[in-house]
Each structure stands twice: as C-alpha cells, then as structure tokens.
PDB file of C-alpha atoms and ligand atoms in Angstrom:
ATOM      1  CA  MET B 181      67.905  32.521 -32.811  1.00 31.00           C
ATOM      2  CA  MET B 182      70.982  29.915 -32.281  1.00 35.00           C
ATOM      3  CA  ARG B 183      71.580  32.076 -28.822  1.00 37.00           C
ATOM      4  CA  SER B 184      68.665  31.808 -27.753  1.00 38.00           C
ATOM      5  CA  LEU B 185      67.858  28.605 -29.016  1.00 34.00           C
ATOM      6  CA  ILE B 186      70.824  27.243 -26.665  1.00 37.00           C
ATOM      7  CA  ALA B 187      69.349  29.819 -23.591  1.00 39.00           C
ATOM      8  CA  LEU B 188      66.074  27.590 -23.755  1.00 37.00           C
ATOM      9  CA  ALA B 189      67.984  24.146 -23.753  1.00 38.00           C
ATOM     10  CA  LEU B 190      70.512  24.716 -21.033  1.00 38.00           C
ATOM     11  CA  GLY B 191      67.646  26.572 -18.723  1.00 40.00           C
ATOM     12  CA  SER B 192      65.484  23.187 -19.107  1.00 40.00           C
ATOM     13  CA  PHE B 193      68.886  21.319 -18.932  1.00 38.00           C
ATOM     14  CA  CYS B 194      69.417  23.384 -15.366  1.00 38.00           C
ATOM     15  CA  ALA B 195      66.251  22.320 -14.121  1.00 39.00           C
ATOM     16  CA  ALA B 196      66.732  18.912 -14.794  1.00 39.00           C
ATOM     17  CA  ALA B 197      70.090  18.870 -13.213  1.00 39.00           C
ATOM     18  CA  SER B 198      69.087  21.018 -10.125  1.00 40.00           C
ATOM     19  CA  ALA B 199      66.128  18.151  -9.525  1.00 42.00           C
ATOM     20  CA  GLN B 200      68.582  15.269 -10.140  1.00 46.00           C
ATOM     21  CA  GLY B 201      71.926  16.593  -8.200  1.00 47.00           C
ATOM     22  CA  PRO B 202      74.925  18.631  -9.706  1.00 46.00           C
ATOM     23  CA  PRO B 203      75.319  18.647 -13.224  1.00 46.00           C
ATOM     24  CA  PRO B 204      77.717  15.770 -15.104  1.00 50.00           C
ATOM     25  CA  PHE B 205      80.265  18.854 -15.607  1.00 49.00           C
ATOM     26  CA  PRO B 206      84.142  18.340 -15.555  1.00 48.00           C
ATOM     27  CA  THR B 207      85.575  19.762 -13.013  1.00 51.00           C
ATOM     28  CA  GLY B 208      89.751  20.444 -12.694  1.00 49.00           C
ATOM     29  CA  PRO B 209      92.293  19.768 -15.011  1.00 49.00           C
ATOM     30  CA  PRO B 210      91.508  17.756 -18.249  1.00 47.00           C
ATOM     31  CA  ALA B 211      91.678  14.103 -17.964  1.00 50.00           C
ATOM     32  CA  VAL B 212      94.699  11.934 -18.935  1.00 54.00           C
ATOM     33  CA  GLY B 213      94.715  11.211 -22.394  1.00 61.00           C
ATOM     34  CA  SER B 214      92.865  14.680 -23.761  1.00 90.00           C
ATOM     35  CA  SER B 215      94.955  16.293 -26.938  1.00 95.00           C
ATOM     36  CA  VAL B 216      95.410  19.280 -28.368  1.00 98.00           C
ATOM     37  CA  VAL B 217      96.052  19.687 -32.164  1.00 98.00           C
ATOM     38  CA  VAL B 218      98.786  22.264 -33.781  1.00 98.00           C
ATOM     39  CA  SER B 219      98.428  23.165 -37.559  1.00 98.00           C
ATOM     40  CA  LEU B 220     102.179  23.951 -38.519  1.00 98.00           C
ATOM     41  CA  ASP B 221     103.928  25.228 -41.356  1.00 98.00           C
ATOM     42  CA  VAL B 222     107.647  24.437 -41.730  1.00 98.00           C
ATOM     43  CA  VAL B 223     109.935  24.275 -44.291  1.00 98.00           C
ATOM     44  CA  LEU B 224     113.608  22.248 -44.789  1.00 99.00           C
ATOM     45  CA  GLY B 225     115.933  24.836 -46.391  1.00 98.00           C
ATOM     46  CA  GLY B 226     117.757  21.699 -47.938  1.00 98.00           C
ATOM     47  CA  ALA B 227     114.332  20.836 -49.894  1.00 98.00           C
ATOM     48  CA  PHE B 228     113.422  23.540 -50.909  1.00 98.00           C
ATOM     49  CA  ASN B 229     113.587  24.344 -54.702  1.00 95.00           C
ATOM     50  CA  GLY B 230     113.112  27.906 -55.240  1.00 94.00           C
ATOM     51  CA  SER B 231     109.366  27.714 -55.059  1.00 94.00           C
ATOM     52  CA  ALA B 232     108.542  24.489 -53.131  1.00 97.00           C
ATOM     53  CA  MET B 233     110.196  21.645 -51.560  1.00 98.00           C
ATOM     54  CA  ARG B 234     111.116  18.482 -53.585  1.00 98.00           C
ATOM     55  CA  THR B 235     109.221  15.371 -53.221  1.00 98.00           C
ATOM     56  CA  ASP B 236     111.706  12.805 -55.054  1.00 98.00           C
ATOM     57  CA  LEU B 237     111.612  10.665 -51.708  1.00 98.00           C
ATOM     58  CA  LEU B 238     108.164   9.922 -52.343  1.00 98.00           C
ATOM     59  CA  GLU B 239     108.301   9.682 -56.000  1.00 97.00           C
ATOM     60  CA  ASP B 240     111.036   7.498 -55.954  1.00 97.00           C
ATOM     61  CA  GLY B 241     109.452   4.986 -53.550  1.00 97.00           C
ATOM     62  CA  LEU B 242     112.492   6.084 -51.090  1.00 98.00           C
ATOM     63  CA  LEU B 243     110.184   7.454 -48.320  1.00 98.00           C
ATOM     64  CA  PRO B 244     109.464   4.986 -45.174  1.00 98.00           C
ATOM     65  CA  THR B 245     105.419   4.209 -44.572  1.00 98.00           C
ATOM     66  CA  SER B 246     106.481   4.257 -40.606  1.00 98.00           C
ATOM     67  CA  GLN B 247     108.315   7.040 -38.683  1.00 98.00           C
ATOM     68  CA  PRO B 248     112.081   6.702 -38.986  1.00 98.00           C
ATOM     69  CA  TYR B 249     113.473   8.268 -35.386  1.00 98.00           C
ATOM     70  CA  GLY B 250     113.371   4.777 -33.970  1.00 98.00           C
ATOM     71  CA  ALA B 251     116.094   3.535 -36.079  1.00 97.00           C
ATOM     72  CA  ALA B 252     119.255   2.636 -34.465  1.00 96.00           C
ATOM     73  CA  SER B 253     120.992   5.733 -36.106  1.00 94.00           C
ATOM     74  CA  PHE B 254     119.441   7.834 -33.928  1.00 96.00           C
ATOM     75  CA  SER B 255     119.529   6.931 -30.480  1.00 96.00           C
ATOM     76  CA  GLY B 256     121.561   8.824 -27.815  1.00 93.00           C
ATOM     77  CA  THR B 257     120.449  11.856 -30.041  1.00 95.00           C
ATOM     78  CA  ASP B 258     117.608  14.674 -29.424  1.00 95.00           C
ATOM     79  CA  LEU B 259     115.779  12.513 -32.250  1.00 97.00           C
ATOM     80  CA  ALA B 260     115.152   9.083 -31.006  1.00 97.00           C
ATOM     81  CA  TYR B 261     111.343   8.440 -30.766  1.00 98.00           C
ATOM     82  CA  ALA B 262     109.781   5.384 -30.796  1.00 97.00           C
ATOM     83  CA  GLY B 263     106.434   6.690 -31.700  1.00 98.00           C
ATOM     84  CA  ALA B 264     104.430   3.437 -33.630  1.00 98.00           C
ATOM     85  CA  GLU B 265     102.883   6.629 -36.222  1.00 98.00           C
ATOM     86  CA  ASP B 266     102.323   5.059 -39.674  1.00 98.00           C
ATOM     87  CA  ALA B 267     101.024   6.758 -42.889  1.00 98.00           C
ATOM     88  CA  SER B 268     100.875   3.930 -45.319  1.00 98.00           C
ATOM     89  CA  SER B 269      97.480   4.391 -45.628  1.00 97.00           C
ATOM     90  CA  TYR B 270      97.746   8.313 -46.939  1.00 98.00           C
ATOM     91  CA  LEU B 271     100.891   7.941 -48.427  1.00 97.00           C
ATOM     92  CA  ASP B 272      99.532   4.727 -50.738  1.00 95.00           C
ATOM     93  CA  GLY B 273      98.114   7.637 -53.552  1.00 91.00           C
ATOM     94  CA  ALA B 274      99.905  10.876 -51.995  1.00 95.00           C
ATOM     95  CA  SER B 275     101.454  13.317 -54.463  1.00 94.00           C
ATOM     96  CA  ASP B 276     103.183  16.291 -52.189  1.00 97.00           C
ATOM     97  CA  VAL B 277     104.840  14.909 -49.397  1.00 98.00           C
ATOM     98  CA  VAL B 278     108.475  15.679 -48.539  1.00 98.00           C
ATOM     99  CA  ASP B 279     109.842  13.479 -45.565  1.00 98.00           C
ATOM    100  CA  TRP B 280     108.902  12.996 -41.373  1.00 98.00           C
ATOM    101  CA  VAL B 281     109.475  15.677 -38.940  1.00 98.00           C
ATOM    102  CA  LEU B 282     109.670  14.831 -35.028  1.00 98.00           C
ATOM    103  CA  VAL B 283     107.250  17.404 -33.505  1.00 98.00           C
ATOM    104  CA  GLU B 284     107.109  18.011 -29.706  1.00 98.00           C
ATOM    105  CA  LEU B 285     105.911  20.706 -27.472  1.00 98.00           C
ATOM    106  CA  ARG B 286     107.707  22.081 -24.009  1.00 98.00           C
ATOM    107  CA  THR B 287     105.913  24.025 -21.264  1.00 98.00           C
ATOM    108  CA  SER B 288     108.974  26.501 -20.905  1.00 97.00           C
ATOM    109  CA  VAL B 289     111.877  27.481 -23.547  1.00 97.00           C
ATOM    110  CA  SER B 290     114.477  24.610 -21.937  1.00 96.00           C
ATOM    111  CA  SER B 291     112.089  21.857 -20.646  1.00 97.00           C
ATOM    112  CA  ALA B 292     111.833  18.476 -21.401  1.00 96.00           C
ATOM    113  CA  PRO B 293     109.088  17.417 -23.881  1.00 97.00           C
ATOM    114  CA  ALA B 294     105.844  17.213 -22.820  1.00 97.00           C
ATOM    115  CA  ALA B 295     104.489  15.227 -25.878  1.00 98.00           C
ATOM    116  CA  ARG B 296     105.631  14.288 -29.438  1.00 98.00           C
ATOM    117  CA  ALA B 297     104.735  13.369 -32.392  1.00 98.00           C
ATOM    118  CA  ALA B 298     106.211  12.277 -35.564  1.00 98.00           C
ATOM    119  CA  ALA B 299     104.029  14.026 -38.682  1.00 98.00           C
ATOM    120  CA  LEU B 300     105.211  14.337 -42.319  1.00 98.00           C
ATOM    121  CA  VAL B 301     105.261  17.940 -44.355  1.00 98.00           C
ATOM    122  CA  ARG B 302     104.025  18.663 -47.605  1.00 98.00           C
ATOM    123  CA  SER B 303     106.350  20.459 -50.446  1.00 98.00           C
ATOM    124  CA  ASP B 304     104.138  23.860 -49.128  1.00 98.00           C
ATOM    125  CA  GLY B 305     105.184  23.507 -46.236  1.00 98.00           C
ATOM    126  CA  THR B 306     102.268  22.458 -44.388  1.00 98.00           C
ATOM    127  CA  VAL B 307     102.485  19.876 -41.820  1.00 98.00           C
ATOM    128  CA  VAL B 308      99.956  16.324 -41.734  1.00 98.00           C
ATOM    129  CA  ARG B 309      99.398  13.900 -39.453  1.00 98.00           C
ATOM    130  CA  PRO B 310     100.132  10.238 -40.528  1.00 98.00           C
ATOM    131  CA  SER B 311      96.858   9.808 -41.742  1.00 98.00           C
ATOM    132  CA  GLY B 312      97.027  13.167 -43.915  1.00 98.00           C
ATOM    133  CA  GLN B 313      94.539  14.755 -41.677  1.00 97.00           C
ATOM    134  CA  ALA B 314      96.027  19.023 -41.214  1.00 96.00           C
ATOM    135  CA  GLY B 315      97.617  19.973 -38.197  1.00 97.00           C
ATOM    136  CA  VAL B 316     100.056  17.527 -35.776  1.00 98.00           C
ATOM    137  CA  SER B 317      98.283  15.979 -33.003  1.00 98.00           C
ATOM    138  CA  PHE B 318      99.619  15.250 -29.268  1.00 98.00           C
ATOM    139  CA  ASP B 319      98.472  13.430 -26.374  1.00 97.00           C
ATOM    140  CA  ALA B 320      98.847  16.868 -24.046  1.00 97.00           C
ATOM    141  CA  SER B 321      96.240  18.660 -21.960  1.00 97.00           C
ATOM    142  CA  PRO B 322      94.910  22.127 -23.382  1.00 97.00           C
ATOM    143  CA  GLY B 323      97.820  25.315 -22.393  1.00 98.00           C
ATOM    144  CA  ASP B 324     100.717  27.524 -23.314  1.00 98.00           C
ATOM    145  CA  TYR B 325     103.640  25.375 -25.017  1.00 98.00           C
ATOM    146  CA  TYR B 326     106.160  26.177 -27.222  1.00 98.00           C
ATOM    147  CA  VAL B 327     106.633  24.259 -30.574  1.00 98.00           C
ATOM    148  CA  VAL B 328     109.666  22.445 -31.613  1.00 98.00           C
ATOM    149  CA  VAL B 329     110.516  20.668 -34.861  1.00 98.00           C
ATOM    150  CA  ARG B 330     113.238  18.498 -35.538  1.00 98.00           C
ATOM    151  CA  HIS B 331     114.145  16.486 -38.706  1.00 98.00           C
ATOM    152  CA  ARG B 332     116.869  14.187 -39.390  1.00 98.00           C
ATOM    153  CA  ASN B 333     119.261  15.977 -41.324  1.00 98.00           C
ATOM    154  CA  HIS B 334     118.538  19.834 -40.378  1.00 98.00           C
ATOM    155  CA  LEU B 335     119.172  21.981 -37.348  1.00 98.00           C
ATOM    156  CA  ALA B 336     115.843  22.069 -35.256  1.00 98.00           C
ATOM    157  CA  VAL B 337     113.823  25.177 -34.428  1.00 98.00           C
ATOM    158  CA  MET B 338     111.303  26.162 -31.925  1.00 98.00           C
ATOM    159  CA  SER B 339     108.753  28.654 -31.797  1.00 98.00           C
ATOM    160  CA  ALA B 340     109.634  32.150 -30.714  1.00 98.00           C
ATOM    161  CA  SER B 341     106.991  32.329 -28.467  1.00 98.00           C
ATOM    162  CA  VAL B 342     104.503  30.107 -26.595  1.00 98.00           C
ATOM    163  CA  ILE B 343     101.504  29.109 -28.929  1.00 98.00           C
ATOM    164  CA  ASP B 344      98.121  29.162 -27.106  1.00 98.00           C
ATOM    165  CA  LEU B 345      96.969  25.909 -27.179  1.00 98.00           C
ATOM    166  CA  SER B 346      94.232  26.759 -24.549  1.00 97.00           C
ATOM    167  CA  SER B 347      91.285  25.946 -26.639  1.00 97.00           C
ATOM    168  CA  GLY B 348      92.831  22.753 -27.682  1.00 97.00           C
ATOM    169  CA  ALA B 349      93.740  24.306 -30.864  1.00 98.00           C
ATOM    170  CA  GLY B 350      95.896  26.663 -32.483  1.00 98.00           C
ATOM    171  CA  SER B 351      98.939  27.661 -35.300  1.00 98.00           C
ATOM    172  CA  LEU B 352     101.971  28.182 -36.062  1.00 98.00           C
ATOM    173  CA  ASP B 353     104.096  29.404 -39.575  1.00 98.00           C
ATOM    174  CA  LEU B 354     107.477  28.614 -38.813  1.00 98.00           C
ATOM    175  CA  THR B 355     108.745  30.075 -42.588  1.00 98.00           C
ATOM    176  CA  ALA B 356     107.917  33.634 -41.396  1.00 98.00           C
ATOM    177  CA  ILE B 357     110.395  35.471 -40.411  1.00 97.00           C
ATOM    178  CA  GLY B 358     110.824  36.255 -36.866  1.00 97.00           C
ATOM    179  CA  ALA B 359     108.783  33.110 -35.866  1.00 98.00           C
ATOM    180  CA  ALA B 360     112.208  30.844 -34.536  1.00 98.00           C
ATOM    181  CA  HIS B 361     113.558  31.282 -30.760  1.00 98.00           C
ATOM    182  CA  SER B 362     117.139  32.623 -31.348  1.00 97.00           C
ATOM    183  CA  ASN B 363     119.827  32.211 -28.716  1.00 92.00           C
ATOM    184  CA  GLY B 364     121.750  35.208 -30.370  1.00 94.00           C
ATOM    185  CA  GLY B 365     122.253  33.392 -33.854  1.00 95.00           C
ATOM    186  CA  ASP B 366     120.381  32.608 -37.223  1.00 96.00           C
ATOM    187  CA  ALA B 367     117.830  29.772 -35.926  1.00 98.00           C
ATOM    188  CA  GLN B 368     116.795  29.842 -39.718  1.00 98.00           C
ATOM    189  CA  VAL B 369     118.141  30.188 -43.339  1.00 98.00           C
ATOM    190  CA  ASP B 370     116.647  32.915 -45.281  1.00 98.00           C
ATOM    191  CA  LEU B 371     115.580  31.339 -48.579  1.00 97.00           C
ATOM    192  CA  GLY B 372     114.142  34.537 -50.071  1.00 96.00           C
ATOM    193  CA  SER B 373     110.487  36.054 -51.100  1.00 94.00           C
ATOM    194  CA  GLY B 374     110.279  36.286 -47.198  1.00 95.00           C
ATOM    195  CA  VAL B 375     110.383  32.608 -46.801  1.00 97.00           C
ATOM    196  CA  MET B 376     112.765  30.697 -43.631  1.00 98.00           C
ATOM    197  CA  GLY B 377     113.767  27.740 -43.392  1.00 98.00           C
ATOM    198  CA  MET B 378     115.657  24.988 -40.870  1.00 98.00           C
ATOM    199  CA  TRP B 379     119.226  24.484 -42.347  1.00 98.00           C
ATOM    200  CA  GLY B 380     120.311  21.680 -44.011  1.00 98.00           C
ATOM    201  CA  GLY B 381     123.379  19.405 -43.920  1.00 98.00           C
ATOM    202  CA  ASP B 382     123.540  17.981 -40.438  1.00 98.00           C
ATOM    203  CA  GLY B 383     124.084  14.136 -41.120  1.00 96.00           C
ATOM    204  CA  SER B 384     125.951  13.068 -37.557  1.00 95.00           C
ATOM    205  CA  ALA B 385     122.472  14.661 -35.958  1.00 95.00           C
ATOM    206  CA  ASP B 386     124.214  16.544 -33.352  1.00 96.00           C
ATOM    207  CA  GLY B 387     122.768  19.973 -34.332  1.00 97.00           C
ATOM    208  CA  ARG B 388     125.606  21.585 -35.442  1.00 98.00           C
ATOM    209  CA  LEU B 389     126.805  22.105 -39.119  1.00 98.00           C
ATOM    210  CA  THR B 390     130.749  20.722 -38.918  1.00 98.00           C
ATOM    211  CA  SER B 391     133.320  19.434 -41.004  1.00 97.00           C
ATOM    212  CA  SER B 392     132.113  15.831 -39.586  1.00 96.00           C
ATOM    213  CA  ASP B 393     128.888  16.358 -41.482  1.00 97.00           C
ATOM    214  CA  ARG B 394     130.481  15.965 -44.760  1.00 97.00           C
ATOM    215  CA  ASN B 395     133.840  14.216 -44.321  1.00 96.00           C
ATOM    216  CA  THR B 396     132.420  11.905 -42.180  1.00 92.00           C
ATOM    217  CA  GLN B 397     128.566  10.877 -42.679  1.00 89.00           C
ATOM    218  CA  TRP B 398     128.569  12.104 -46.459  1.00 97.00           C
ATOM    219  CA  LEU B 399     131.655  11.346 -47.871  1.00 97.00           C
ATOM    220  CA  GLN B 400     130.986   7.921 -46.777  1.00 95.00           C
ATOM    221  CA  ASP B 401     127.784   7.926 -48.745  1.00 97.00           C
ATOM    222  CA  ASN B 402     128.784   9.801 -51.869  1.00 98.00           C
ATOM    223  CA  GLY B 403     127.456   8.036 -54.971  1.00 98.00           C
ATOM    224  CA  THR B 404     124.362   5.842 -53.475  1.00 98.00           C
ATOM    225  CA  THR B 405     120.782   6.122 -53.623  1.00 98.00           C
ATOM    226  CA  GLY B 406     118.285   5.849 -51.068  1.00 98.00           C
ATOM    227  CA  TYR B 407     116.994   7.683 -47.657  1.00 98.00           C
ATOM    228  CA  ARG B 408     119.754   8.601 -46.287  1.00 98.00           C
ATOM    229  CA  VAL B 409     121.036  11.497 -43.775  1.00 97.00           C
ATOM    230  CA  SER B 410     123.916  11.805 -46.256  1.00 98.00           C
ATOM    231  CA  ASP B 411     121.125  13.476 -49.080  1.00 98.00           C
ATOM    232  CA  PHE B 412     121.101  16.485 -47.478  1.00 98.00           C
ATOM    233  CA  ASP B 413     119.148  18.066 -50.272  1.00 98.00           C
ATOM    234  CA  LEU B 414     116.519  14.954 -50.262  1.00 98.00           C
ATOM    235  CA  ASN B 415     116.346  14.053 -54.050  1.00 98.00           C
ATOM    236  CA  GLY B 416     116.982  10.357 -53.118  1.00 98.00           C
ATOM    237  CA  ARG B 417     120.744  10.695 -54.156  1.00 98.00           C
ATOM    238  CA  VAL B 418     123.563  11.593 -52.754  1.00 98.00           C
ATOM    239  CA  THR B 419     126.299  13.881 -54.668  1.00 98.00           C
ATOM    240  CA  ALA B 420     128.486  16.494 -54.033  1.00 98.00           C
ATOM    241  CA  SER B 421     125.829  18.920 -54.467  1.00 98.00           C
ATOM    242  CA  ASP B 422     124.491  17.673 -50.840  1.00 98.00           C
ATOM    243  CA  PRO B 423     127.105  19.475 -49.118  1.00 98.00           C
ATOM    244  CA  ASN B 424     128.205  22.126 -51.636  1.00 98.00           C
ATOM    245  CA  VAL B 425     124.812  23.683 -52.213  1.00 98.00           C
ATOM    246  CA  VAL B 426     122.979  22.777 -48.809  1.00 98.00           C
ATOM    247  CA  TRP B 427     125.883  22.060 -45.872  1.00 98.00           C
ATOM    248  CA  LEU B 428     128.415  24.613 -46.730  1.00 98.00           C
ATOM    249  CA  PRO B 429     125.827  28.029 -46.741  1.00 97.00           C
ATOM    250  CA  GLY B 430     125.434  26.609 -43.077  1.00 98.00           C
ATOM    251  CA  ASN B 431     128.760  25.279 -41.694  1.00 98.00           C
ATOM    252  CA  GLY B 432     129.521  26.892 -38.147  1.00 98.00           C
ATOM    253  CA  ARG B 433     125.812  26.889 -37.560  1.00 98.00           C
ATOM    254  CA  THR B 434     124.118  25.326 -34.146  1.00 98.00           C
ATOM    255  CA  SER B 435     120.293  24.693 -33.535  1.00 98.00           C
ATOM    256  CA  GLN B 436     118.705  27.281 -31.121  1.00 98.00           C
ATOM    257  CA  VAL B 437     116.971  25.333 -29.468  1.00 98.00           C
ATOM    258  CA  PRO B 438     117.560  25.171 -26.413  1.00 96.00           C
ATOM    259  CA  THR B 439     119.165  21.924 -24.368  1.00 94.00           C
ATOM    260  CA  PRO B 440     116.276  20.710 -21.861  1.00 90.00           C
ATOM    261  CA  SER B 441     117.669  21.630 -18.678  1.00 84.00           C
ATOM    262  CA  ASP B 442     115.236  19.675 -16.225  1.00 59.00           C
TER     263      ASP B 442
HETATM  264 CA1   CA I 639     126.298  17.579 -37.010  1.00 97.16          CA
HETATM  265 CA1   CA I 640     121.107  14.714 -52.847  1.00 97.16          CA
END
C-alpha cells in the first residue's frame, strides 16, 4: 500500500516536473556542510570497574562542561582541538557520563582527519553528542571512513576497517574483540568477559606508555584532586592506584593508530 502510494505520488510529481523542466534533484557530490553520524561504543580501560566505567568526575563536579582539548597542555599533540562543543545543558542533570573523547574520521589508514568532533562517553560505553543525542555527528560527506577515538590519557584506537557511512549513518563497537586496528601490537586491553578497552596511563599524551608518564606527570600531581591527566582511573584523585593499577599493565605499549602521512 505504502509503495503504491509513493509510486502514485512520484508519477504525478514527474509529470509536473517534465512539464516545467528538469526535476529539482541535487546532482553531483553532496553539498558542503553535509553531515554523517556514527553510533559508537568505546571503553576507557582506566575507568572500567569490572562492569562499567566510573562517573566520579561528573558526580564530583570536576567534568568540564565544554570540550577540554583546546587546553594549552594539548598544544602540539594529536589531541589539540579547538572545537566549541559545549554540554552544559546535557550535563546539568546527567548521571552516567564519564569523560570527553575526541573522535576523528579518516578516508584511509594514515590520512589526516577528514573531520573531528568532541563527544562524551557514558558509563556503559555509548558515546553521545554534547546535546546528549546518541551518536557522534561530523561535518563530512557520506562515504567510507576509518574512525579514530582519542582520550586525554588513554592510547588512541582506530577501527580495524572502514565504516560504511554512505547512507549518512553507521555504527562501530570498539569494545568488541578485533574491532580495533593493529600494527602488530595489542591495540586495546582485554578487560575480560569479551570487553576490550583503551589502554590508560598516557599522562604525557604522546601515544606511548613509558616511565615518563609516571615519573613526570603523575609524580608531580600525586596527592592532588581535580580533572587531571595524571588521574588515570578517572576517579578525581591522583593516587598510587593510578600508575599501579592502570599504567603499569600497559607500560611499554604504543598506540596502534598510524601517524597521518599526508
Ligand atoms: Ca606517554
Ligand atoms: Ca585516580
């Protein structure tokens, strides 16, 4: 019934269009300003408590209401991002938000980002826009893209294959085994029960877990509270647990996301 109604409507539309010249369908590539949405799941391994991610930063009033990657401390790193994302309205009343992540689209494994967006990860791993809407929205044309997820103190991860966003929407579950791109190393930490998470402990935001993450960044912050990169388990406090529980198991690991070569 629905189909025949559409055919009927289309028939009369085409008849009208042919009488008045070409139909007003857009041709060629999508107009600049088109967008795509990725439904995304990811776990920040440092914040994982066995069943979900901690939400202490939100509960303690430490989570910034605007995206944090414009801070001077990220200048010169892959996390430097000047976006104006603001989640004030959503966070005022939200109860299950963990932290901000920075998500990028790539057209090839090692191309520069085609688009980027800051978004919020919730305790169950779902990623939402600053408005609280599900999925991450990008200013990009529909097509196939690799999806990269970055976080201020976790090793970045990228989808193992392109995600089909040719319809304008697609999904990626980076918590699944084998979902992340690897250059030969373990892209993510196995959190048990089939859940994979990003490696935590990169206090220097250089994509590597080395002794400097503990000896420089964490050591100078130890004993403090706040929204700090040295708070590897994201509980709002910088304590010995941060290096001992989060950083140490991953020490020596390197992000498996290729550095852009173009
Ligand atoms: Ca590091
Ligand atoms: Ca901590």
